Amino acid sequence: GTRAGTRRRDDRRTRASTTDARDDDGRAAAESDGAATSEDIGAAIRAAKEAKADDGANIFAGAAEEVGLIEWPTAGGALSTTALVMAGIFGSAGVLLGVNAVLSELSQKLFP
């Protein structure tokens, strides 16, 4: 469903950020000296900005892809869910109106 698309996108970002944060000899920057240098951080920020710019160019293609990944409910499923929500709303309203009526009667008797 939609989680699979999100996972794929997150995996791509993770791979991109992991690849960009490498030293010349291939080790991760954090592994080599215990902390990322400002150059490594700058490179990661530039890579993230470039990836974001690429995402913005294909916003409609990305939206169409996301719509294709959604698991749409059946008409019967949507109708039953809607009926349950409406029953919950009207049931809650009925309970609150009943409590309001009881409290109103009680206040009329206590404070004439």
PDB file of C-alpha atoms in Angstrom:
ATOM      1  CA  GLY A   1       0.000   0.000   0.000  1.00  0.00           C
ATOM      2  CA  THR A   2       1.129   3.514   0.720  1.00  0.00           C
ATOM      3  CA  ARG A   3       3.688   2.287   3.211  1.00  0.00           C
ATOM      4  CA  ALA A   4       5.521   0.368   0.500  1.00  0.00           C
ATOM      5  CA  GLY A   5       5.908   3.550  -1.563  1.00  0.00           C
ATOM      6  CA  THR A   6       7.126   5.443   1.468  1.00  0.00           C
ATOM      7  CA  ARG A   7       9.604   2.685   2.277  1.00  0.00           C
ATOM      8  CA  ARG A   8      10.968   2.728  -1.274  1.00  0.00           C
ATOM      9  CA  ARG A   9      11.411   6.495  -1.158  1.00  0.00           C
ATOM     10  CA  ASP A  10      13.089   6.301   2.270  1.00  0.00           C
ATOM     11  CA  ASP A  11      15.398   3.516   1.032  1.00  0.00           C
ATOM     12  CA  ARG A  12      16.475   5.674  -1.904  1.00  0.00           C
ATOM     13  CA  ARG A  13      17.204   8.591   0.418  1.00  0.00           C
ATOM     14  CA  THR A  14      19.115   6.351   2.807  1.00  0.00           C
ATOM     15  CA  ARG A  15      21.212   4.906  -0.008  1.00  0.00           C
ATOM     16  CA  ALA A  16      21.904   8.387  -1.397  1.00  0.00           C
ATOM     17  CA  SER A  17      22.938   9.815   1.954  1.00  0.00           C
ATOM     18  CA  THR A  18      25.080   6.746   2.732  1.00  0.00           C
ATOM     19  CA  THR A  19      26.828   6.943  -0.627  1.00  0.00           C
ATOM     20  CA  ASP A  20      27.452  10.687  -0.362  1.00  0.00           C
ATOM     21  CA  ALA A  21      28.947  10.461   3.138  1.00  0.00           C
ATOM     22  CA  ARG A  22      31.974   8.354   2.096  1.00  0.00           C
ATOM     23  CA  ASP A  23      35.671   9.231   2.481  1.00  0.00           C
ATOM     24  CA  ASP A  24      38.133   8.826  -0.407  1.00  0.00           C
ATOM     25  CA  ASP A  25      39.031   5.299   0.709  1.00  0.00           C
ATOM     26  CA  GLY A  26      35.362   4.224   0.872  1.00  0.00           C
ATOM     27  CA  ARG A  27      34.859   4.204   4.639  1.00  0.00           C
ATOM     28  CA  ALA A  28      31.957   6.105   6.154  1.00  0.00           C
ATOM     29  CA  ALA A  29      33.004   9.468   7.564  1.00  0.00           C
ATOM     30  CA  ALA A  30      31.661   8.724  11.018  1.00  0.00           C
ATOM     31  CA  GLU A  31      33.656   5.468  11.144  1.00  0.00           C
ATOM     32  CA  SER A  32      36.972   7.069  10.140  1.00  0.00           C
ATOM     33  CA  ASP A  33      37.384   9.756  12.788  1.00  0.00           C
ATOM     34  CA  GLY A  34      34.378   9.362  15.076  1.00  0.00           C
ATOM     35  CA  ALA A  35      32.609  12.509  13.827  1.00  0.00           C
ATOM     36  CA  ALA A  36      31.479  13.921  10.504  1.00  0.00           C
ATOM     37  CA  THR A  37      33.545  16.812   9.165  1.00  0.00           C
ATOM     38  CA  SER A  38      32.005  20.017   7.882  1.00  0.00           C
ATOM     39  CA  GLU A  39      32.877  18.970   4.306  1.00  0.00           C
ATOM     40  CA  ASP A  40      30.962  15.713   4.748  1.00  0.00           C
ATOM     41  CA  ILE A  41      27.985  17.556   6.205  1.00  0.00           C
ATOM     42  CA  GLY A  42      28.116  20.113   3.390  1.00  0.00           C
ATOM     43  CA  ALA A  43      28.226  17.363   0.777  1.00  0.00           C
ATOM     44  CA  ALA A  44      25.250  15.633   2.386  1.00  0.00           C
ATOM     45  CA  ILE A  45      23.287  18.909   2.458  1.00  0.00           C
ATOM     46  CA  ARG A  46      24.075  19.599  -1.211  1.00  0.00           C
ATOM     47  CA  ALA A  47      23.035  16.062  -2.164  1.00  0.00           C
ATOM     48  CA  ALA A  48      19.767  16.440  -0.246  1.00  0.00           C
ATOM     49  CA  LYS A  49      19.045  19.770  -1.963  1.00  0.00           C
ATOM     50  CA  GLU A  50      19.729  18.252  -5.387  1.00  0.00           C
ATOM     51  CA  ALA A  51      17.482  15.287  -4.632  1.00  0.00           C
ATOM     52  CA  LYS A  52      14.736  17.643  -3.464  1.00  0.00           C
ATOM     53  CA  ALA A  53      15.110  19.731  -6.632  1.00  0.00           C
ATOM     54  CA  ASP A  54      14.770  16.566  -8.726  1.00  0.00           C
ATOM     55  CA  ASP A  55      11.632  15.585  -6.791  1.00  0.00           C
ATOM     56  CA  GLY A  56      10.058  18.995  -7.457  1.00  0.00           C
ATOM     57  CA  ALA A  57      10.511  18.720 -11.217  1.00  0.00           C
ATOM     58  CA  ASN A  58       8.419  15.555 -11.376  1.00  0.00           C
ATOM     59  CA  ILE A  59       5.739  16.455  -8.839  1.00  0.00           C
ATOM     60  CA  PHE A  60       2.860  15.381 -11.094  1.00  0.00           C
ATOM     61  CA  ALA A  61       4.581  12.139 -12.077  1.00  0.00           C
ATOM     62  CA  GLY A  62       5.247  11.466  -8.391  1.00  0.00           C
ATOM     63  CA  ALA A  63       1.644  12.205  -7.500  1.00  0.00           C
ATOM     64  CA  ALA A  64       0.396   9.857 -10.218  1.00  0.00           C
ATOM     65  CA  GLU A  65       2.755   7.148  -8.931  1.00  0.00           C
ATOM     66  CA  GLU A  66       1.484   7.602  -5.370  1.00  0.00           C
ATOM     67  CA  VAL A  67      -2.155   7.391  -6.527  1.00  0.00           C
ATOM     68  CA  GLY A  68      -1.306   4.099  -8.208  1.00  0.00           C
ATOM     69  CA  LEU A  69       0.170   2.754  -4.950  1.00  0.00           C
ATOM     70  CA  ILE A  70      -2.939   3.491  -2.877  1.00  0.00           C
ATOM     71  CA  GLU A  71      -5.112   0.517  -1.999  1.00  0.00           C
ATOM     72  CA  TRP A  72      -8.540   2.022  -2.609  1.00  0.00           C
ATOM     73  CA  PRO A  73     -11.454   0.514  -0.639  1.00  0.00           C
ATOM     74  CA  THR A  74     -14.325  -1.211  -2.375  1.00  0.00           C
ATOM     75  CA  ALA A  75     -17.626   0.657  -2.598  1.00  0.00           C
ATOM     76  CA  GLY A  76     -19.158  -1.676  -0.002  1.00  0.00           C
ATOM     77  CA  GLY A  77     -16.196  -1.223   2.346  1.00  0.00           C
ATOM     78  CA  ALA A  78     -16.355   2.548   2.079  1.00  0.00           C
ATOM     79  CA  LEU A  79     -20.124   2.496   2.648  1.00  0.00           C
ATOM     80  CA  SER A  80     -19.857   0.293   5.748  1.00  0.00           C
ATOM     81  CA  THR A  81     -17.064   2.426   7.216  1.00  0.00           C
ATOM     82  CA  THR A  82     -19.102   5.576   6.553  1.00  0.00           C
ATOM     83  CA  ALA A  83     -22.151   4.004   8.221  1.00  0.00           C
ATOM     84  CA  LEU A  84     -20.096   3.057  11.292  1.00  0.00           C
ATOM     85  CA  VAL A  85     -18.688   6.573  11.608  1.00  0.00           C
ATOM     86  CA  MET A  86     -22.122   8.164  11.220  1.00  0.00           C
ATOM     87  CA  ALA A  87     -23.606   5.749  13.804  1.00  0.00           C
ATOM     88  CA  GLY A  88     -20.820   6.715  16.208  1.00  0.00           C
ATOM     89  CA  ILE A  89     -21.469  10.413  15.678  1.00  0.00           C
ATOM     90  CA  PHE A  90     -25.246  10.143  16.112  1.00  0.00           C
ATOM     91  CA  GLY A  91     -24.872   7.766  19.074  1.00  0.00           C
ATOM     92  CA  SER A  92     -22.487  10.159  20.821  1.00  0.00           C
ATOM     93  CA  ALA A  93     -24.821  13.064  20.098  1.00  0.00           C
ATOM     94  CA  GLY A  94     -27.731  11.112  21.616  1.00  0.00           C
ATOM     95  CA  VAL A  95     -25.766  10.299  24.769  1.00  0.00           C
ATOM     96  CA  LEU A  96     -24.653  13.915  25.165  1.00  0.00           C
ATOM     97  CA  LEU A  97     -28.205  15.208  24.645  1.00  0.00           C
ATOM     98  CA  GLY A  98     -29.441  12.742  27.290  1.00  0.00           C
ATOM     99  CA  VAL A  99     -26.779  13.824  29.792  1.00  0.00           C
ATOM    100  CA  ASN A 100     -27.601  17.454  29.029  1.00  0.00           C
ATOM    101  CA  ALA A 101     -31.328  16.842  29.660  1.00  0.00           C
ATOM    102  CA  VAL A 102     -30.635  15.083  32.989  1.00  0.00           C
ATOM    103  CA  LEU A 103     -28.305  17.842  34.148  1.00  0.00           C
ATOM    104  CA  SER A 104     -30.797  20.487  33.035  1.00  0.00           C
ATOM    105  CA  GLU A 105     -33.596  18.857  35.082  1.00  0.00           C
ATOM    106  CA  LEU A 106     -31.276  18.508  38.054  1.00  0.00           C
ATOM    107  CA  SER A 107     -30.244  22.150  37.895  1.00  0.00           C
ATOM    108  CA  GLN A 108     -33.920  23.248  37.576  1.00  0.00           C
ATOM    109  CA  LYS A 109     -34.782  21.351  40.776  1.00  0.00           C
ATOM    110  CA  LEU A 110     -31.725  22.478  42.731  1.00  0.00           C
ATOM    111  CA  PHE A 111     -31.798  26.117  41.609  1.00  0.00           C
ATOM    112  CA  PRO A 112     -35.437  27.115  41.016  1.00  0.00           C
TER     113      PRO A 112
END
